Coordinates of C-alpha atoms and ligand atoms in Angstrom, one line a residue:
M1 CA 0.0 0.0 0.0
S2 CA 1.4 3.4 -0.9
T3 CA 1.3 6.0 1.9
Q4 CA 0.8 9.6 0.8
Q5 CA 3.0 12.1 2.5
P6 CA 0.8 14.6 4.4
F7 CA 1.5 18.1 3.1
P8 CA 0.9 21.4 4.9
K9 CA -2.0 23.4 3.6
K10 CA -1.1 26.3 1.4
R11 CA -2.4 29.5 3.0
L12 CA -3.7 31.9 0.5
A13 CA -4.2 35.7 0.7
L14 CA -7.0 36.6 -1.7
F15 CA -6.6 40.3 -2.5
G16 CA -9.9 41.2 -4.2
S17 CA -11.8 38.2 -2.8
T18 CA -15.2 39.6 -3.7
G19 CA -14.5 40.0 -7.4
S20 CA -14.9 37.6 -10.3
I21 CA -11.4 36.1 -9.8
G22 CA -11.6 36.2 -6.0
T23 CA -15.0 34.4 -5.8
Q24 CA -13.8 31.7 -8.3
A25 CA -10.6 31.2 -6.2
L26 CA -12.8 30.6 -3.2
E27 CA -14.7 28.0 -5.1
V28 CA -11.4 26.2 -5.8
I29 CA -10.5 26.4 -2.1
R30 CA -13.9 25.2 -1.1
S31 CA -13.4 22.1 -3.3
N32 CA -9.9 21.5 -2.0
T33 CA -10.0 22.2 1.7
D34 CA -7.4 19.5 2.3
R35 CA -4.9 21.5 0.3
F36 CA -5.7 25.2 0.6
E37 CA -7.0 27.7 3.2
A38 CA -8.0 31.3 2.8
S39 CA -6.0 33.2 5.4
I40 CA -6.5 36.8 4.2
L41 CA -9.5 38.2 2.3
T42 CA -9.8 41.8 1.1
A43 CA -12.5 43.8 -0.6
Q44 CA -13.0 47.4 -1.4
S45 CA -16.7 48.0 -0.9
N46 CA -18.8 44.9 -1.0
E47 CA -18.9 44.4 2.8
E48 CA -21.9 42.0 2.7
L49 CA -20.1 39.5 0.6
L50 CA -16.8 39.9 2.5
I51 CA -18.6 39.2 5.8
K52 CA -20.2 36.1 4.3
Q53 CA -16.9 34.9 3.0
A54 CA -15.2 35.5 6.3
L55 CA -17.8 33.6 8.2
E56 CA -17.4 30.6 5.9
F57 CA -13.6 30.5 5.5
M58 CA -12.6 32.0 8.9
P59 CA -9.4 33.8 7.7
H60 CA -6.8 35.2 9.9
T61 CA -7.4 38.8 8.6
V62 CA -9.9 40.7 6.5
V63 CA -9.5 44.1 5.0
I64 CA -12.4 46.3 3.9
G65 CA -11.0 49.1 1.8
D66 CA -13.7 51.7 2.4
P67 CA -13.4 53.0 6.0
A68 CA -17.1 53.9 6.0
R69 CA -17.8 50.1 6.0
Y70 CA -15.3 49.1 8.7
Q71 CA -17.7 49.3 11.6
K72 CA -20.3 47.0 10.0
V73 CA -17.6 44.3 9.2
K74 CA -16.1 44.6 12.7
E75 CA -19.5 44.1 14.3
A76 CA -20.5 41.2 12.1
L77 CA -17.2 39.4 13.0
Q78 CA -17.3 40.3 16.7
G79 CA -16.2 37.3 18.8
K80 CA -14.5 35.5 15.9
P81 CA -10.7 35.1 15.8
I82 CA -10.5 37.4 12.8
T83 CA -8.6 40.7 12.6
V84 CA -10.5 43.4 10.7
M85 CA -8.5 46.2 9.1
S86 CA -9.4 49.2 7.0
G87 CA -7.8 52.5 5.8
E88 CA -5.3 53.6 3.3
K89 CA -2.4 51.4 4.5
A90 CA -4.3 48.3 5.5
L91 CA -3.7 46.4 2.2
E92 CA 0.0 46.9 2.5
E93 CA -0.1 45.9 6.2
A94 CA -2.0 42.8 5.4
A95 CA 0.4 41.9 2.6
S96 CA 3.2 42.2 5.1
L97 CA 1.7 39.6 7.5
D98 CA 3.3 36.2 8.0
A99 CA -0.2 34.6 8.0
Y100 CA 0.0 33.4 4.4
D101 CA 2.2 31.7 1.8
M102 CA 0.9 32.9 -1.5
M103 CA -0.9 36.1 -2.6
L104 CA -3.6 35.8 -5.2
A105 CA -3.4 39.3 -6.7
A106 CA -7.0 39.7 -7.9
I107 CA -7.6 43.4 -7.2
V108 CA -8.5 45.3 -10.4
G109 CA -6.3 48.1 -11.7
Y110 CA -3.4 50.1 -10.4
A111 CA -4.7 49.6 -6.8
G112 CA -3.2 46.2 -6.9
L113 CA 0.4 47.3 -7.4
R114 CA 1.5 48.4 -3.9
P115 CA 0.1 45.4 -2.1
T116 CA 1.8 43.1 -4.6
L117 CA 5.1 44.9 -4.1
C118 CA 4.7 44.5 -0.4
A119 CA 4.1 40.8 -0.7
L120 CA 7.2 40.4 -2.9
D121 CA 9.3 42.4 -0.3
N122 CA 8.1 39.9 2.2
G123 CA 9.2 37.0 0.1
K124 CA 5.7 35.7 -0.8
S125 CA 4.9 34.0 -4.0
I126 CA 2.3 35.5 -6.2
G127 CA -0.5 34.1 -8.3
L128 CA -1.0 37.1 -10.6
A129 CA -4.4 38.0 -12.0
N130 CA -3.9 41.7 -11.7
K131 CA -2.2 42.4 -15.0
E132 CA -2.1 46.2 -14.5
T133 CA 0.7 45.6 -11.9
L134 CA 3.0 44.5 -14.7
V135 CA 1.8 47.0 -17.2
V136 CA 2.5 49.9 -14.8
A137 CA 5.9 48.8 -13.3
G138 CA 6.8 45.4 -14.8
D139 CA 10.6 45.9 -14.6
I140 CA 10.5 46.8 -10.9
V141 CA 8.0 44.0 -10.0
M142 CA 9.9 41.3 -11.9
Q143 CA 13.3 42.5 -10.5
K144 CA 11.9 42.3 -7.0
A145 CA 10.6 38.7 -7.6
F146 CA 14.0 37.8 -9.0
Q147 CA 15.9 39.3 -6.0
K148 CA 13.6 37.6 -3.5
R149 CA 13.7 34.3 -5.5
V150 CA 9.9 34.0 -5.4
P151 CA 7.7 32.9 -8.4
I152 CA 5.1 35.0 -10.0
I153 CA 2.7 32.5 -11.5
P154 CA 0.2 34.0 -14.0
V155 CA -3.5 33.5 -13.6
D156 CA -4.5 35.4 -16.7
S157 CA -5.6 32.5 -19.0
E158 CA -3.3 33.4 -21.9
H159 CA -0.2 33.7 -19.7
S160 CA -1.1 30.6 -17.7
A161 CA -1.3 28.8 -21.1
I162 CA 2.2 30.1 -22.1
F163 CA 3.5 29.2 -18.6
Q164 CA 2.1 25.7 -19.0
C165 CA 3.6 25.3 -22.4
L166 CA 7.0 26.3 -21.0
V167 CA 7.1 23.6 -18.3
G168 CA 9.9 21.3 -19.2
E169 CA 11.4 23.8 -21.7
T170 CA 13.8 25.7 -19.4
R171 CA 16.8 25.3 -21.8
N172 CA 14.8 26.0 -24.9
P173 CA 14.5 29.7 -25.9
I174 CA 11.1 31.0 -27.0
E175 CA 11.0 32.2 -30.7
K176 CA 7.7 33.9 -30.1
V177 CA 4.4 33.7 -28.2
I178 CA 0.9 33.9 -29.8
L179 CA -1.7 35.4 -27.5
T180 CA -5.2 34.5 -28.5
A181 CA -8.0 37.0 -28.2
S182 CA -11.7 36.2 -28.4
G183 CA -12.3 39.5 -30.2
G184 CA -14.9 40.5 -27.6
P185 CA -18.6 41.3 -28.2
F186 CA -17.9 43.7 -31.2
L187 CA -15.8 41.4 -33.3
G188 CA -16.2 42.4 -37.0
K189 CA -17.9 45.7 -36.2
K190 CA -16.7 49.1 -37.6
P191 CA -16.4 52.5 -36.0
N192 CA -19.8 53.7 -37.2
F193 CA -21.3 50.9 -35.1
L194 CA -19.0 51.3 -32.1
V195 CA -19.7 55.0 -31.7
N196 CA -23.2 54.1 -30.6
V197 CA -22.7 51.1 -28.3
K198 CA -24.0 51.3 -24.8
R199 CA -22.3 50.1 -21.6
E200 CA -24.8 47.2 -21.2
H201 CA -23.9 45.9 -24.6
A202 CA -20.1 46.3 -24.1
L203 CA -20.4 44.4 -20.8
Q204 CA -21.7 41.3 -22.5
H205 CA -18.7 39.2 -23.3
P206 CA -19.4 36.2 -25.5
N207 CA -17.2 33.6 -23.7
W208 CA -16.2 34.9 -20.3
S209 CA -18.0 36.4 -17.3
M210 CA -15.7 38.9 -15.7
G211 CA -15.6 42.1 -13.7
A212 CA -16.8 45.4 -15.4
K213 CA -13.4 46.9 -16.1
I214 CA -11.8 43.9 -17.9
S215 CA -15.1 43.3 -19.8
I216 CA -14.8 46.8 -21.3
D217 CA -11.1 46.3 -21.9
S218 CA -12.1 43.1 -23.8
A219 CA -14.6 44.9 -25.9
T220 CA -12.0 47.6 -26.9
L221 CA -9.2 45.0 -27.2
M222 CA -7.2 47.1 -24.7
N223 CA -7.2 43.9 -22.6
K224 CA -5.1 42.2 -25.3
G225 CA -2.7 45.2 -25.4
L226 CA -2.3 45.1 -21.6
E227 CA -1.7 41.3 -22.0
M228 CA 1.1 41.9 -24.6
I229 CA 2.9 44.1 -22.0
E230 CA 2.2 41.6 -19.3
A231 CA 3.7 38.8 -21.5
K232 CA 6.8 40.9 -22.1
W233 CA 7.6 41.1 -18.4
L234 CA 6.5 37.6 -17.4
F235 CA 8.5 35.8 -20.1
N236 CA 11.3 38.4 -20.8
L237 CA 10.3 38.9 -24.4
R238 CA 11.0 41.6 -27.0
P239 CA 7.9 43.3 -28.5
D240 CA 8.5 41.6 -31.9
Q241 CA 8.2 38.2 -30.2
I242 CA 4.6 38.8 -29.1
Q243 CA 1.8 38.3 -31.6
V244 CA -2.0 38.5 -31.2
V245 CA -4.4 36.4 -33.1
V246 CA -8.2 36.5 -32.8
H247 CA -9.7 33.1 -32.0
P248 CA -13.4 33.6 -31.3
Q249 CA -14.0 30.2 -29.7
S250 CA -11.6 30.8 -26.8
I251 CA -10.5 27.1 -26.7
V252 CA -6.8 27.6 -27.5
H253 CA -5.7 29.8 -24.7
S254 CA -2.3 30.8 -26.2
L255 CA 0.7 29.3 -28.0
V256 CA 4.5 29.2 -27.7
Q257 CA 6.6 28.8 -30.8
F258 CA 10.1 27.4 -30.2
Q259 CA 13.3 27.8 -32.3
D260 CA 12.6 24.6 -34.3
G261 CA 9.3 26.1 -35.4
S262 CA 7.3 23.7 -33.2
L263 CA 4.1 25.3 -31.7
K264 CA 2.8 24.2 -28.3
A265 CA -0.7 25.3 -27.2
Q266 CA -2.7 24.9 -24.1
M267 CA -6.4 24.3 -24.7
G268 CA -9.6 23.8 -22.7
L269 CA -13.0 25.3 -22.2
P270 CA -13.0 29.0 -21.2
D271 CA -13.2 28.7 -17.4
M272 CA -11.0 30.9 -15.2
K273 CA -11.1 28.3 -12.4
L274 CA -8.6 26.2 -14.3
P275 CA -5.8 28.8 -14.5
I276 CA -6.6 29.9 -10.9
Q277 CA -6.3 26.3 -9.6
Y278 CA -3.2 25.7 -11.7
A279 CA -1.4 28.8 -10.2
M280 CA -2.5 27.8 -6.7
A281 CA -1.4 24.1 -7.0
F282 CA 1.7 24.6 -9.2
P283 CA 3.7 22.4 -9.9
Q284 CA 0.9 19.9 -9.3
R285 CA -2.2 19.4 -11.4
I286 CA -5.1 18.5 -9.2
P287 CA -8.3 16.7 -10.2
N288 CA -11.6 18.6 -10.6
D289 CA -15.0 18.1 -12.1
F290 CA -15.0 21.3 -14.3
P291 CA -16.8 20.6 -17.7
R292 CA -14.5 19.2 -20.3
Y293 CA -13.9 20.3 -23.9
D294 CA -15.8 18.1 -26.4
F295 CA -14.7 18.2 -30.0
K296 CA -18.2 17.1 -31.0
K297 CA -19.7 20.3 -29.6
V298 CA -17.0 22.9 -30.8
S299 CA -15.5 21.3 -33.8
T300 CA -14.2 24.3 -35.7
L301 CA -11.5 26.5 -34.4
T302 CA -10.8 29.7 -36.3
F303 CA -8.0 32.2 -36.3
E304 CA -7.8 35.7 -37.8
E305 CA -5.8 39.0 -37.6
P306 CA -7.0 41.6 -35.2
D307 CA -8.5 44.8 -36.8
L308 CA -6.1 47.4 -35.5
R309 CA -7.7 50.2 -37.5
T310 CA -11.1 49.8 -35.7
F311 CA -9.8 48.7 -32.3
R312 CA -7.2 51.4 -32.0
N313 CA -6.7 50.8 -28.3
L314 CA -4.7 47.7 -29.2
A315 CA -2.5 49.8 -31.6
L316 CA -1.9 52.3 -28.8
A317 CA -0.9 49.5 -26.4
Q318 CA 1.5 48.1 -29.0
E319 CA 3.1 51.6 -29.3
A320 CA 3.5 51.7 -25.5
L321 CA 4.9 48.1 -25.5
E322 CA 7.5 49.1 -28.1
K323 CA 8.5 52.5 -26.6
G324 CA 8.5 51.2 -23.0
G325 CA 9.6 53.5 -20.2
N326 CA 6.6 55.1 -18.4
L327 CA 4.4 54.9 -21.5
P328 CA 2.6 51.7 -20.5
C329 CA 1.9 53.2 -17.1
V330 CA 0.5 56.3 -18.7
L331 CA -1.6 54.2 -21.1
N332 CA -3.0 52.2 -18.2
A333 CA -3.9 55.2 -16.1
A334 CA -5.7 57.0 -19.0
N335 CA -7.5 53.7 -19.8
E336 CA -8.7 53.3 -16.2
I337 CA -10.1 56.8 -16.3
A338 CA -11.6 56.3 -19.7
V339 CA -13.3 53.0 -18.8
F340 CA -14.6 54.6 -15.5
A341 CA -16.2 57.4 -17.5
F342 CA -17.6 55.1 -20.2
L343 CA -19.2 52.9 -17.4
R344 CA -20.9 56.0 -16.1
N345 CA -22.1 57.0 -19.6
R346 CA -19.9 60.1 -19.5
I347 CA -18.2 59.4 -22.8
N348 CA -18.9 57.1 -25.8
F349 CA -17.0 54.0 -26.8
L350 CA -14.6 55.6 -29.2
D351 CA -13.9 58.5 -26.9
M352 CA -12.0 56.1 -24.7
T353 CA -9.3 55.8 -27.4
T354 CA -9.1 59.6 -27.8
V355 CA -8.6 60.1 -24.1
I356 CA -5.8 57.5 -24.0
E357 CA -4.1 58.9 -27.1
K358 CA -4.1 62.5 -25.9
T359 CA -2.9 61.5 -22.5
M360 CA 0.0 59.5 -24.0
A361 CA 1.0 62.5 -26.0
Q362 CA 0.8 64.8 -22.9
V363 CA 2.7 63.1 -20.1
P364 CA 6.5 63.5 -20.5
F365 CA 8.3 60.4 -21.5
I366 CA 10.8 58.8 -19.1
Q367 CA 12.9 56.0 -20.4
Q368 CA 14.0 54.4 -17.1
P369 CA 11.5 55.5 -14.4
S370 CA 12.0 54.9 -10.7
L371 CA 9.1 53.5 -8.7
Q372 CA 8.3 57.0 -7.6
Q373 CA 8.3 58.2 -11.2
Y374 CA 5.9 55.5 -12.1
F375 CA 3.6 56.7 -9.2
D376 CA 3.9 60.3 -10.4
S377 CA 3.3 59.3 -14.1
D378 CA 0.2 57.5 -13.0
G379 CA -1.1 60.5 -11.1
E380 CA -0.3 63.0 -13.9
A381 CA -2.0 60.8 -16.5
R382 CA -5.1 60.4 -14.4
S383 CA -5.5 64.1 -13.7
F384 CA -4.9 65.0 -17.4
A385 CA -7.4 62.3 -18.6
A386 CA -10.0 63.3 -16.0
D387 CA -9.7 67.0 -17.0
L388 CA -10.1 66.1 -20.6
I389 CA -13.5 64.6 -19.9
H390 CA -14.5 67.0 -17.1
L391 CA -14.7 64.3 -14.5
Ligands
NAD1 P1 -13.7 42.6 -10.2 O1 -14.1 44.0 -10.5 O2 -14.8 41.5 -10.4 O3 -13.1 42.5 -8.7 C1 -12.2 43.3 -8.3 C2 -11.8 43.1 -6.8 O4 -10.9 44.1 -6.4 C3 -13.0 43.2 -5.9 O5 -12.8 42.3 -4.8 C4 -12.9 44.6 -5.3 O6 -13.4 44.7 -4.0 C5 -11.4 44.9 -5.3 N1 -11.1 46.3 -5.6 C6 -11.6 47.1 -6.5 N2 -11.1 48.3 -6.4 C7 -10.2 48.3 -5.4 C8 -9.3 49.3 -4.8 N3 -9.3 50.5 -5.2 N4 -8.6 48.9 -3.7 C9 -8.7 47.6 -3.3 N5 -9.4 46.7 -3.8 C10 -10.2 47.0 -4.8 O7 -12.5 42.3 -11.1 P2 -12.0 40.8 -11.8 O8 -12.7 40.6 -13.0 O9 -12.0 39.8 -10.7 O10 -10.5 41.2 -12.2 C11 -9.5 41.3 -11.2 C12 -8.1 41.3 -11.9 O11 -7.9 40.1 -12.6 C13 -8.0 42.4 -13.0 O12 -6.8 43.0 -13.0 C14 -8.3 41.7 -14.3 O13 -7.7 42.3 -15.4 C15 -7.7 40.3 -13.9 N6 -8.3 39.2 -14.7 C16 -9.6 38.9 -14.6 C17 -10.2 37.9 -15.3 C18 -11.6 37.5 -15.1 O14 -12.0 36.5 -15.7 N7 -12.4 38.2 -14.4 C19 -9.4 37.2 -16.2 C20 -8.0 37.5 -16.3 C21 -7.5 38.5 -15.6
MG2 MG1 -6.7 37.1 -20.4

């Protein structure tokens, strides 16, 4: 009889536990309580769900970002052995605790950068969903991970696919990577259509159910642009080694081409629980009962070029990728403001591109920014973009 070695449970810190990625990560934990536990949960404003999650998973610490909601969380968890924190520095304090082994970075946007840097400073490994962290300051983040010898394991499905293709290939250089894009809800549409689309329409993604910001980014193809920049840092690639191809079925999650011309792909149904689980369990693959891909149901896989003339956000992101420096940080900040304004019906779909383009032209270029210069570039870009649209 074989005896299995008991292994200690991996203690996860879910930063952004109430979001689309956070809640799916908790589903994975719920199905694997022998392997994982949730030791930190954080949310910005959904205190109801945070309380519910805390009562179920009994973490060491919870953080509610919005201080106005602190009292309610504190009272609901009264008498439980759970520390409740709030306020500006709480995320960084929580990231500095010893109470966890791996951070699942699932906060949306620039707000995820500082806590992730703190986790790295404390030698924690990262499961990275928050792509904006690498878009804003990828050089500094990757360098910190390297210095601390901690892994950053991608959760974004395309990057998880590439990461999975690279297992066993340490000595084999990448010739290029091919990121697949679904094309979003407006695939095949032209600007005269896009100018009139409403937020409700843009939020309907054909293959994935996601948070509001990434859903809009998928509709504009900015998401794929951010992912090109994310890939550059994660896999140490030159811009010309990163190609995007539209694959509307979202079955091939991305590909790696090696120096012998061989292509490796990772495939499966579009379900974020798979890359989340992979990052959490790496290097193991653990069984699950997620639905399986069936060739009889989706028998045709198609691939086409992205339409860069219509979806100009992707062209702007490629420009930022090529020029580097603080330009991706500026692009990201302007995009966050533009998406925020679009979601509140303050600007139309195509205006988002104009805001980003003008902001990129305005904020002074810095070739090798310090961390502080990234913070400053983010601030400058945000205030310029907000002024443009009178926010
Ligand atoms: P979401 O909007 O559903 O959830 C965001 C989470 O972050 C929530 O828990 C929220 O409370 C928290 N949050 C929001 N603003 C915050 C702030 N200012 N400070 C602290 N916490 C804050 O987002 P999501 O779809 O889960 O995406 C999270 C990240 O993962 C994004 O960077 C996204 O690009 C990336 N990602 C998501 C998917 C997906 O399928 N949803 C896929 C790939 C990558
Ligand atoms: Mg993705």
